[in-house]
Coordinates of C-alpha atoms in Angstrom, one line a residue:
M59 CA 0.0 0.0 0.0
I60 CA 1.2 3.5 -0.9
E61 CA 0.6 6.3 1.6
H62 CA 1.3 10.0 0.9
I63 CA 2.5 12.0 3.9
E64 CA 2.1 15.7 4.4
P65 CA 3.2 17.3 7.7
D66 CA 0.6 20.0 7.3
P67 CA -2.3 18.8 5.1
D68 CA -3.8 22.3 5.2
N69 CA -0.6 23.7 3.6
P70 CA 0.5 21.2 0.9
P71 CA 3.6 21.9 -1.2
P72 CA 3.0 24.6 -3.9
I73 CA 4.3 22.3 -6.6
P74 CA 3.0 18.9 -7.8
L75 CA 4.6 16.4 -5.4
S76 CA 4.0 14.6 -2.1
S77 CA 6.3 15.7 0.8
A78 CA 6.9 12.0 1.4
V79 CA 5.6 8.6 0.2
R80 CA 5.4 5.6 2.5
V81 CA 5.6 2.1 1.1
G82 CA 5.6 -0.5 3.8
R83 CA 8.3 0.6 6.3
L84 CA 10.1 2.7 3.7
L85 CA 9.6 6.5 3.6
F86 CA 10.8 8.4 0.6
V87 CA 11.1 12.1 1.5
S88 CA 11.0 14.6 -1.5
G89 CA 13.8 17.1 -1.9
Q90 CA 13.6 19.8 0.8
V91 CA 15.0 23.3 0.6
S92 CA 15.2 26.4 2.8
T93 CA 11.5 27.3 3.0
E94 CA 9.1 28.7 5.6
P95 CA 5.4 28.1 5.7
G96 CA 3.5 31.0 4.2
V97 CA 6.7 32.6 3.0
G98 CA 8.3 30.2 0.5
I99 CA 12.0 30.0 -0.2
V100 CA 14.2 31.9 2.3
A101 CA 17.6 32.9 1.1
D102 CA 20.2 32.8 3.8
T103 CA 23.8 31.9 4.6
F104 CA 24.8 28.3 3.6
D105 CA 24.5 27.3 7.3
G106 CA 21.1 29.0 7.7
E107 CA 19.8 27.3 4.6
F108 CA 21.2 23.9 5.7
H109 CA 19.6 24.1 9.1
R110 CA 16.2 25.3 7.7
T111 CA 16.3 22.4 5.1
I112 CA 17.1 19.8 7.8
R113 CA 14.3 21.2 10.0
N114 CA 11.9 20.7 7.0
V115 CA 13.2 17.1 6.6
E116 CA 12.7 16.4 10.3
Q117 CA 9.1 17.7 10.2
I118 CA 8.2 15.3 7.4
L119 CA 9.9 12.4 9.1
A120 CA 8.0 13.2 12.4
A121 CA 4.7 13.2 10.5
A122 CA 5.5 9.6 9.6
G123 CA 6.7 8.6 13.1
A124 CA 10.4 8.8 12.3
T125 CA 13.5 10.8 13.1
L126 CA 16.9 11.5 11.5
R127 CA 18.2 8.3 13.2
D128 CA 15.9 6.3 10.9
V129 CA 17.4 7.8 7.7
V130 CA 19.4 5.2 5.7
Q131 CA 20.1 7.2 2.5
V132 CA 20.6 10.9 1.8
R133 CA 21.0 12.8 -1.5
A134 CA 22.3 16.3 -1.3
F135 CA 22.5 18.9 -4.0
L136 CA 24.9 21.8 -3.5
R137 CA 24.9 24.9 -5.7
D138 CA 28.5 25.6 -5.0
E139 CA 31.0 22.7 -4.9
E140 CA 33.2 24.8 -2.7
A141 CA 30.6 24.5 0.0
R142 CA 31.2 20.7 0.2
P143 CA 33.7 20.9 3.2
R144 CA 31.2 23.1 5.2
F145 CA 28.4 20.7 4.2
N146 CA 30.4 17.8 5.5
E147 CA 30.9 19.5 8.8
L148 CA 27.2 20.4 9.2
Y149 CA 26.2 16.9 8.1
A150 CA 28.5 15.3 10.7
Q151 CA 26.9 17.5 13.4
T152 CA 23.3 16.5 12.2
F153 CA 23.5 12.8 11.5
Q154 CA 25.1 10.3 13.9
P155 CA 27.5 7.4 13.1
P156 CA 27.0 5.1 11.5
Y157 CA 26.1 7.6 8.9
P158 CA 23.4 7.0 6.2
A159 CA 24.6 6.2 2.7
R160 CA 25.0 9.5 0.9
T161 CA 25.4 11.0 -2.6
T162 CA 26.4 14.7 -2.9
V163 CA 26.3 16.4 -6.3
G164 CA 26.3 19.9 -7.7
N165 CA 23.2 21.6 -8.9
H166 CA 22.4 24.6 -11.0
F167 CA 19.7 26.3 -8.9
S168 CA 20.3 30.0 -8.6
F169 CA 17.8 30.5 -5.8
I170 CA 18.9 27.9 -3.2
Q171 CA 22.3 26.7 -1.9
V172 CA 21.3 23.2 -0.7
E173 CA 18.6 20.6 -1.3
I174 CA 18.3 17.3 0.6
D175 CA 16.1 14.3 0.0
C176 CA 16.3 11.0 1.9
V177 CA 15.0 7.5 2.5
A178 CA 14.1 6.3 6.0
V179 CA 13.1 2.9 7.4
L180 CA 10.2 3.6 9.8
P181 CA 10.5 2.0 13.2
D182 CA 8.3 -0.9 14.1
G183 CA 4.9 0.5 15.1
A184 CA 5.5 3.9 13.6
D185 CA 2.2 5.6 13.4
P186 CA 1.9 8.6 11.0
T187 CA 0.3 11.6 12.6
V188 CA -1.4 12.5 9.3

């Protein structure tokens, strides 16, 4: 069974996608960026955008009954390849060893510095809040 997860069903994404899709115990979280509800994309420093993006990922995970500890795979897209060392520092502060599998690539977005999507394995008995 496929289930679509929205952390705030009254405020769905402004583009045609599901915030996350649950298939069994797997949760596929769509790419998240530095956004605020009711505001949209928020440009900031790299650190600010990273933290806001992670907060958005955490909200989606929580809506499905999961946390960052349940993430098994991350894909990160960086506007500036020179930000990779700082990204690695922030990533190591955010995720705990053993770290999830990860792919990090450059992107060509002019309006965001980082985008992150992930796959999580939901804990036994995880009960989505939506």
